[in-house]
Amino acid sequence: MTKSFLKLFAIYVLIPGVALLGGCRQGDSQVAASRGGTTGADLLPRTVKLVNSEARKLARTVSSPGTLAADEQATLSFKVAGRLSELKVDLGSRVSRGQVTGQLETNDFKVRLQQAEAALQQARVRLGLPALGEDDRIETENTALVRQARALLDEARLNLDRTSQLVQQGIQAKAELDRVESAFKVADSRYQDAVEEVRNRQAVLLQRRSELAIAKQQLAETTLFAPFEGAIRERRASIGEFLAAGAPVVTIVRLHPLRLRVELPERDARGIRQGQPVRVIVEGEDGEYSGRVARLSPAFQEQSRTLIVEAEVDNQNGRLRPGSFVKVEIETISTDDVVMVPSSAIVTFAGIQKVFTVKDGKAVEQNVVVGRRSGDWVVVDGLEASTPLVISPGNLAPGQPVKVEE
């Protein structure tokens, strides 16, 4: 009975086990065949480059929407009234500081300038000065009007002295002395009037000089200049139109740098300081723009509990436009040291991130957890700082021989 039991056991237990073991070996053979029948150690050596992971301080970033605005904006107008004869700019025109943008008709202003020049010459001549000249200084006693009055006064004084002596000697009557004294007083009054007339003419000369300066200034104001470098945002006048003083002609905006205005919640604004870097991302455009925090509001907005922050954004290439809606990222307080590696050193397979190191001349893979990104570097967890990593490992296999390139 024992022999029969052993035969049955061999038939029902051992034979299926051997068949199952054969099937497993056949499966392993098929897997090996699907991999080409090789492992990492069987592959040819590969030349790689290494870079060390680094311990860095990663800044916390605050994100918020914002609006770009022109740093300077001005509506240009003429200080004098006149007819617009020339407009040298239009919508979108780029202008430099001091460039002529518009011109009024100048005929009327030139005539007024000639009248002012003639009046000035007349005033100079009345004071005994040359008609043309810039020096308006005179000596009051040297003018013809005052010299004439002085001569009459001196003559009246001599007559008074002579008549007084003759009356004392009894040669002339007292009535003659009274007449001479009256003549002396009249001559003295005429002298005073002459001095005052000269001073009045000096004042008129100063007035004519001022009128000439005003006429020159009004002629100069017929030309409109750009106060700063920028571009024309709006054209508001046409050639041939009569413009009143102060009527808007064009609106100009400064394109560089731009002023970025953003309102940050109170919880995010605590770490904002002047000079912190700012990244600006425009929807629909590739790349980003850089700037710096320039101004901070001294107080929070009571209703919204936000802080107004303004930054200056570089726009030398002119690609950004004032009024654009952008996304703003501001780096605030730095964190503790974190381990960061180049993004090119990370390989993702089946949702798992890995990096490759080199040990004993062979590639060794190590799983990591990827965190925040800062430029071309990313934060990883599960790796120590200063660990040599393979750059751009590609299809590098674990255990594959490698040769490090210096």
Coordinates of C-alpha atoms in Angstrom, one line a residue:
M1 CA 0.0 0.0 0.0
T2 CA 2.9 2.3 0.7
K3 CA 4.4 1.8 -2.8
S4 CA 1.0 2.6 -4.4
F5 CA 0.7 5.8 -2.3
L6 CA 4.2 6.9 -3.4
K7 CA 3.3 6.4 -7.0
L8 CA 0.1 8.4 -6.7
F9 CA 2.0 11.2 -4.8
A10 CA 4.5 11.4 -7.6
I11 CA 1.8 11.6 -10.3
Y12 CA -0.4 14.2 -8.6
V13 CA 2.1 16.4 -6.8
L14 CA 5.7 16.2 -8.1
I15 CA 4.9 16.2 -11.8
P16 CA 2.7 19.4 -11.8
G17 CA 5.4 21.1 -9.7
V18 CA 8.1 20.3 -12.2
A19 CA 5.9 21.6 -15.0
L20 CA 5.2 24.8 -13.1
L21 CA 9.0 25.3 -12.5
G22 CA 9.6 24.8 -16.2
G23 CA 7.0 27.4 -17.0
C24 CA 8.6 30.0 -14.8
R25 CA 12.0 29.4 -16.4
Q26 CA 10.4 29.8 -19.8
G27 CA 8.8 33.2 -18.6
D28 CA 12.2 34.4 -17.4
S29 CA 13.6 33.5 -20.8
Q30 CA 10.9 35.4 -22.5
V31 CA 11.6 38.6 -20.4
A32 CA 15.3 38.3 -21.0
A33 CA 14.6 37.9 -24.7
S34 CA 12.3 41.1 -24.6
R35 CA 15.3 43.0 -23.1
G36 CA 17.7 41.8 -25.7
G37 CA 19.1 39.2 -23.4
T38 CA 21.3 41.8 -21.6
T39 CA 21.5 43.7 -18.3
G40 CA 23.1 47.1 -17.3
A41 CA 26.4 45.4 -16.7
D42 CA 26.3 43.9 -20.2
L43 CA 25.9 47.3 -21.9
L44 CA 28.8 49.2 -23.4
P45 CA 30.5 51.9 -21.2
R46 CA 29.1 55.4 -21.6
T47 CA 30.8 58.8 -21.2
V48 CA 28.9 61.0 -18.8
K49 CA 29.3 64.4 -17.1
L50 CA 28.7 65.0 -13.5
V51 CA 27.5 68.0 -11.4
N52 CA 27.1 68.2 -7.7
S53 CA 23.8 68.9 -5.9
E54 CA 23.9 72.1 -3.9
A55 CA 22.5 73.3 -0.7
R56 CA 20.8 76.7 -1.4
K57 CA 18.4 79.1 0.3
L58 CA 15.2 79.3 -1.6
A59 CA 13.2 82.5 -1.4
R60 CA 9.5 82.4 -0.8
T61 CA 7.5 83.8 -3.8
V62 CA 4.3 85.8 -3.6
S63 CA 2.2 85.7 -6.7
S64 CA -0.5 88.2 -7.6
P65 CA -2.1 89.9 -10.6
G66 CA -1.0 93.4 -11.5
T67 CA -1.3 96.1 -14.0
L68 CA 1.4 97.9 -16.0
A69 CA 1.3 101.6 -16.4
A70 CA 3.5 104.3 -17.9
D71 CA 6.0 105.8 -15.5
E72 CA 5.3 109.2 -17.0
Q73 CA 2.3 110.4 -19.0
A74 CA 1.6 113.9 -20.3
T75 CA -0.9 115.7 -22.5
L76 CA 1.0 118.3 -24.5
S77 CA -0.6 121.6 -25.4
F78 CA 0.4 125.1 -26.6
K79 CA 0.7 127.9 -24.0
V80 CA -0.5 130.4 -26.7
A81 CA -3.6 130.4 -28.9
G82 CA -3.1 129.9 -32.7
R83 CA -3.8 127.8 -35.8
L84 CA -2.0 124.5 -36.0
S85 CA 0.1 124.5 -39.1
E86 CA 2.1 121.2 -38.6
L87 CA 1.8 118.0 -36.6
K88 CA 4.9 115.8 -36.9
V89 CA 3.7 112.8 -34.9
D90 CA 0.8 110.4 -34.9
L91 CA -0.6 107.5 -32.9
G92 CA 2.3 105.2 -32.0
S93 CA 5.1 107.5 -33.1
R94 CA 8.3 107.2 -31.0
V95 CA 9.7 110.5 -29.8
S96 CA 12.9 111.5 -28.0
R97 CA 13.2 114.3 -25.4
G98 CA 13.2 117.7 -27.0
Q99 CA 11.8 116.5 -30.4
V100 CA 9.4 118.9 -32.2
T101 CA 5.9 117.4 -32.2
G102 CA 3.8 120.3 -33.5
Q103 CA 3.9 123.9 -34.8
L104 CA 1.5 126.9 -34.9
E105 CA 1.4 129.6 -37.5
T106 CA 4.0 132.2 -36.6
N107 CA 3.1 135.3 -38.7
D108 CA 1.1 137.1 -36.0
F109 CA 3.7 136.4 -33.4
K110 CA 6.6 137.7 -35.6
V111 CA 4.7 141.0 -36.1
R112 CA 4.2 141.3 -32.4
L113 CA 7.9 140.7 -31.9
Q114 CA 8.8 143.5 -34.4
Q115 CA 6.4 145.9 -32.6
A116 CA 8.1 145.1 -29.3
E117 CA 11.5 145.7 -30.7
A118 CA 10.5 149.0 -32.2
A119 CA 8.9 150.2 -28.9
L120 CA 12.1 149.2 -27.1
Q121 CA 14.3 151.2 -29.5
Q122 CA 12.0 154.2 -29.1
A123 CA 12.3 154.0 -25.3
R124 CA 16.1 153.8 -25.5
V125 CA 16.4 156.8 -27.8
R126 CA 14.2 158.9 -25.4
L127 CA 16.8 158.3 -22.7
G128 CA 19.7 159.3 -25.0
L129 CA 20.8 155.7 -25.5
P130 CA 21.6 154.0 -28.9
A131 CA 18.6 152.4 -30.5
L132 CA 20.2 149.0 -30.5
G133 CA 21.9 147.6 -27.5
E134 CA 21.5 145.5 -24.4
D135 CA 22.9 147.9 -21.7
D136 CA 20.1 150.1 -20.4
R137 CA 22.1 151.8 -17.6
I138 CA 22.1 155.6 -17.6
E139 CA 23.1 158.5 -15.3
T140 CA 20.1 160.6 -14.5
E141 CA 22.1 163.9 -14.3
N142 CA 23.6 163.2 -17.8
T143 CA 20.3 163.1 -19.6
A144 CA 19.4 166.1 -21.8
L145 CA 16.2 166.7 -20.0
V146 CA 17.8 166.9 -16.6
R147 CA 20.8 168.9 -17.8
Q148 CA 18.4 171.6 -19.3
A149 CA 16.4 171.8 -16.1
R150 CA 19.7 172.0 -14.1
A151 CA 20.9 174.9 -16.2
L152 CA 17.7 176.8 -15.7
L153 CA 17.9 176.1 -11.9
D154 CA 21.5 177.3 -11.7
E155 CA 20.6 180.5 -13.6
A156 CA 17.6 181.2 -11.3
R157 CA 19.9 180.7 -8.2
L158 CA 22.5 183.2 -9.5
N159 CA 19.7 185.7 -10.2
L160 CA 18.4 185.2 -6.7
D161 CA 21.8 185.7 -5.1
R162 CA 22.6 188.8 -7.2
T163 CA 19.2 190.4 -6.6
S164 CA 19.5 189.7 -2.8
Q165 CA 22.8 191.7 -2.7
L166 CA 21.4 194.6 -4.7
V167 CA 18.3 194.8 -2.5
Q168 CA 20.6 194.8 0.6
Q169 CA 22.6 197.7 -0.9
G170 CA 19.3 199.5 -1.7
I171 CA 19.9 199.5 -5.4
Q172 CA 16.9 197.4 -6.3
A173 CA 13.4 197.3 -4.8
K174 CA 12.1 194.5 -2.6
A175 CA 9.5 193.6 -5.2
E176 CA 12.2 192.6 -7.6
L177 CA 13.6 190.2 -5.0
D178 CA 10.1 188.6 -4.7
R179 CA 9.9 188.0 -8.4
V180 CA 13.3 186.4 -8.6
E181 CA 12.5 184.1 -5.7
S182 CA 9.4 182.9 -7.5
A183 CA 11.4 182.3 -10.6
F184 CA 13.9 180.2 -8.6
K185 CA 11.1 178.1 -7.1
V186 CA 9.7 177.5 -10.6
A187 CA 13.1 176.4 -11.9
D188 CA 13.6 174.0 -9.0
S189 CA 10.2 172.5 -9.6
R190 CA 11.0 172.0 -13.3
Y191 CA 14.3 170.3 -12.3
Q192 CA 12.4 167.9 -10.1
D193 CA 9.9 167.2 -12.9
A194 CA 12.8 166.5 -15.2
V195 CA 14.3 164.0 -12.8
E196 CA 11.0 162.2 -12.3
E197 CA 10.4 162.2 -16.1
V198 CA 13.8 160.5 -16.6
R199 CA 12.9 157.9 -14.0
N200 CA 9.6 157.4 -15.7
R201 CA 11.3 156.8 -19.0
Q202 CA 13.6 154.3 -17.4
A203 CA 10.6 152.4 -16.1
V204 CA 9.1 152.5 -19.6
L205 CA 12.3 151.1 -21.0
L206 CA 12.1 148.2 -18.5
Q207 CA 8.5 147.6 -19.5
R208 CA 9.4 147.6 -23.2
R209 CA 12.3 145.2 -22.4
S210 CA 9.8 142.9 -20.7
E211 CA 7.3 143.1 -23.6
L212 CA 10.1 142.2 -26.0
A213 CA 10.9 139.1 -23.8
I214 CA 7.3 138.1 -23.7
A215 CA 7.0 138.5 -27.5
K216 CA 10.1 136.3 -28.0
Q217 CA 8.7 133.7 -25.5
Q218 CA 5.3 133.6 -27.2
L219 CA 7.0 133.1 -30.6
A220 CA 9.0 130.2 -29.0
E221 CA 5.8 128.7 -27.6
T222 CA 4.4 128.2 -31.1
T223 CA 6.7 125.1 -31.2
L224 CA 5.7 122.1 -29.2
F225 CA 8.4 119.8 -27.8
A226 CA 8.3 116.4 -26.3
P227 CA 9.2 116.7 -22.5
F228 CA 10.6 113.1 -22.3
E229 CA 11.4 110.0 -24.4
G230 CA 8.3 107.9 -25.2
A231 CA 5.6 107.2 -27.7
I232 CA 2.4 109.0 -28.7
R233 CA -0.6 107.4 -27.1
E234 CA -3.3 109.7 -28.5
R235 CA -3.7 112.4 -31.1
R236 CA -6.3 115.0 -30.3
A237 CA -5.8 117.8 -32.8
S238 CA -5.7 118.2 -36.6
I239 CA -3.8 120.5 -38.9
G240 CA -5.6 123.8 -39.6
E241 CA -7.5 123.7 -36.4
F242 CA -7.5 126.9 -34.3
L243 CA -6.4 125.9 -30.8
A244 CA -7.0 127.9 -27.6
A245 CA -4.3 128.2 -25.1
G246 CA -4.0 124.9 -23.2
A247 CA -6.0 122.9 -25.7
P248 CA -4.7 119.2 -25.8
V249 CA -2.8 118.2 -28.9
V250 CA -1.2 114.8 -28.2
T251 CA -0.7 112.5 -25.2
I252 CA 2.7 111.0 -24.7
V253 CA 3.7 108.1 -22.4
R254 CA 7.1 106.9 -21.3
L255 CA 7.8 103.3 -22.2
H256 CA 10.9 102.6 -20.2
P257 CA 10.8 101.8 -17.4
L258 CA 7.2 100.8 -16.8
R259 CA 5.4 101.2 -13.5
L260 CA 3.9 98.0 -12.2
R261 CA 1.1 98.4 -9.6
V262 CA -0.1 95.4 -7.6
E263 CA -2.2 95.1 -4.4
L264 CA -1.0 92.3 -2.1
P265 CA -3.0 90.8 0.8
E266 CA -1.8 91.7 4.3
R267 CA -0.6 88.1 5.0
D268 CA 1.7 88.2 1.9
A269 CA 2.9 91.7 2.2
R270 CA 4.8 91.4 5.5
G271 CA 8.1 90.4 3.8
I272 CA 8.0 92.9 0.9
R273 CA 10.9 95.4 0.9
Q274 CA 12.2 97.9 -1.5
G275 CA 14.8 96.5 -4.0
Q276 CA 13.4 93.0 -4.0
P277 CA 13.4 91.3 -7.4
V278 CA 10.1 91.0 -9.3
R279 CA 9.2 88.7 -12.2
V280 CA 6.5 89.7 -14.6
I281 CA 4.7 87.2 -16.8
V282 CA 2.5 88.4 -19.6
E283 CA -0.3 86.0 -20.7
G284 CA 0.2 84.8 -24.2
E285 CA 3.9 85.7 -24.3
D286 CA 6.9 83.4 -23.8
G287 CA 9.5 84.3 -21.3
E288 CA 9.4 86.7 -18.4
Y289 CA 10.5 90.2 -17.5
S290 CA 12.4 91.4 -14.5
G291 CA 12.0 94.4 -12.3
R292 CA 12.6 95.7 -8.8
V293 CA 10.2 96.9 -6.0
A294 CA 10.5 100.7 -6.1
R295 CA 7.7 102.0 -3.8
L296 CA 5.5 100.8 -1.0
S297 CA 2.4 102.4 0.4
P298 CA 2.9 103.5 4.0
A299 CA -0.4 101.9 5.1
F300 CA -2.8 99.1 4.3
Q301 CA -6.1 99.7 2.5
E302 CA -8.7 99.5 5.3
Q303 CA -11.5 98.1 3.2
S304 CA -9.6 95.5 1.2
R305 CA -6.7 94.9 3.7
T306 CA -4.2 95.1 0.9
L307 CA -0.9 96.9 0.5
I308 CA -0.2 98.8 -2.7
V309 CA 3.2 98.0 -4.2
E310 CA 4.8 99.6 -7.2
A311 CA 7.8 98.2 -9.1
E312 CA 9.8 99.4 -12.0
V313 CA 10.0 97.0 -14.9
D314 CA 12.7 97.1 -17.6
N315 CA 11.2 97.7 -21.0
Q316 CA 14.1 98.8 -23.2
N317 CA 13.0 96.6 -26.0
G318 CA 9.5 98.1 -25.9
R319 CA 7.7 94.8 -26.0
L320 CA 5.5 95.6 -22.9
R321 CA 2.6 98.0 -23.3
P322 CA 1.2 100.2 -20.6
G323 CA -2.2 99.0 -19.4
S324 CA -1.4 95.3 -19.8
F325 CA -2.7 92.8 -17.2
V326 CA 0.2 90.6 -15.9
K327 CA 1.1 88.0 -13.3
V328 CA 3.6 89.2 -10.7
E329 CA 6.0 87.1 -8.7
I330 CA 7.9 88.8 -5.9
E331 CA 10.7 87.0 -4.0
T332 CA 10.4 87.7 -0.3
I333 CA 12.0 85.9 2.8
S334 CA 14.6 83.2 2.1
T335 CA 13.9 79.7 3.6
D336 CA 16.4 77.3 5.2
D337 CA 18.9 75.4 3.1
V338 CA 17.4 73.0 0.7
V339 CA 19.0 70.5 -1.7
M340 CA 18.7 71.5 -5.3
V341 CA 19.8 69.8 -8.5
P342 CA 19.7 70.8 -12.2
S343 CA 16.5 69.8 -13.8
S344 CA 18.4 68.1 -16.6
A345 CA 19.7 65.5 -14.1
I346 CA 16.2 64.2 -13.3
V347 CA 14.6 61.3 -15.2
T348 CA 10.9 60.5 -14.9
F349 CA 9.7 57.0 -15.6
A350 CA 6.2 55.8 -14.8
G351 CA 5.6 58.8 -12.6
I352 CA 8.7 58.3 -10.5
Q353 CA 11.6 60.8 -10.5
K354 CA 15.1 59.4 -10.4
V355 CA 18.7 60.6 -10.5
F356 CA 21.9 58.7 -11.4
T357 CA 25.1 58.7 -9.4
V358 CA 28.3 56.9 -10.1
K359 CA 29.8 54.3 -7.8
D360 CA 32.8 52.0 -8.7
G361 CA 32.5 53.1 -12.3
K362 CA 28.9 52.1 -12.7
A363 CA 25.6 54.0 -12.8
V364 CA 23.4 53.8 -9.7
E365 CA 19.9 55.2 -9.7
Q366 CA 18.3 56.8 -6.7
N367 CA 14.6 57.9 -6.3
V368 CA 13.9 61.5 -5.3
V369 CA 10.9 63.7 -4.7
V370 CA 10.9 66.8 -6.8
G371 CA 9.7 70.1 -5.2
R372 CA 9.7 73.8 -6.2
R373 CA 11.6 75.1 -9.2
S374 CA 13.9 78.1 -9.4
G375 CA 15.2 78.7 -12.8
D376 CA 16.9 75.6 -14.2
W377 CA 17.3 74.1 -10.7
V378 CA 14.7 72.2 -8.7
V379 CA 14.3 71.2 -5.0
V380 CA 14.6 67.5 -4.3
D381 CA 14.0 65.4 -1.2
G382 CA 15.9 62.2 -0.5
L383 CA 19.3 63.4 -1.6
E384 CA 22.2 64.9 0.2
A385 CA 24.1 68.0 -0.9
S386 CA 27.3 67.7 -2.8
T387 CA 26.3 64.4 -4.4
P388 CA 27.7 63.9 -7.9
L389 CA 24.9 63.5 -10.4
V390 CA 24.9 62.5 -14.1
I391 CA 23.7 65.4 -16.3
S392 CA 21.2 64.3 -19.0
P393 CA 21.3 60.6 -18.3
G394 CA 18.8 59.8 -21.0
N395 CA 18.4 56.0 -21.4
L396 CA 21.3 55.2 -18.9
A397 CA 20.6 51.9 -17.2
P398 CA 21.4 51.0 -13.6
G399 CA 24.7 49.1 -13.3
Q400 CA 25.8 50.3 -16.8
P401 CA 29.6 51.1 -16.9
V402 CA 30.3 54.8 -17.2
K403 CA 33.3 56.9 -17.9
V404 CA 33.3 60.4 -16.3
E405 CA 34.3 63.2 -18.6
E406 CA 36.3 66.0 -17.0

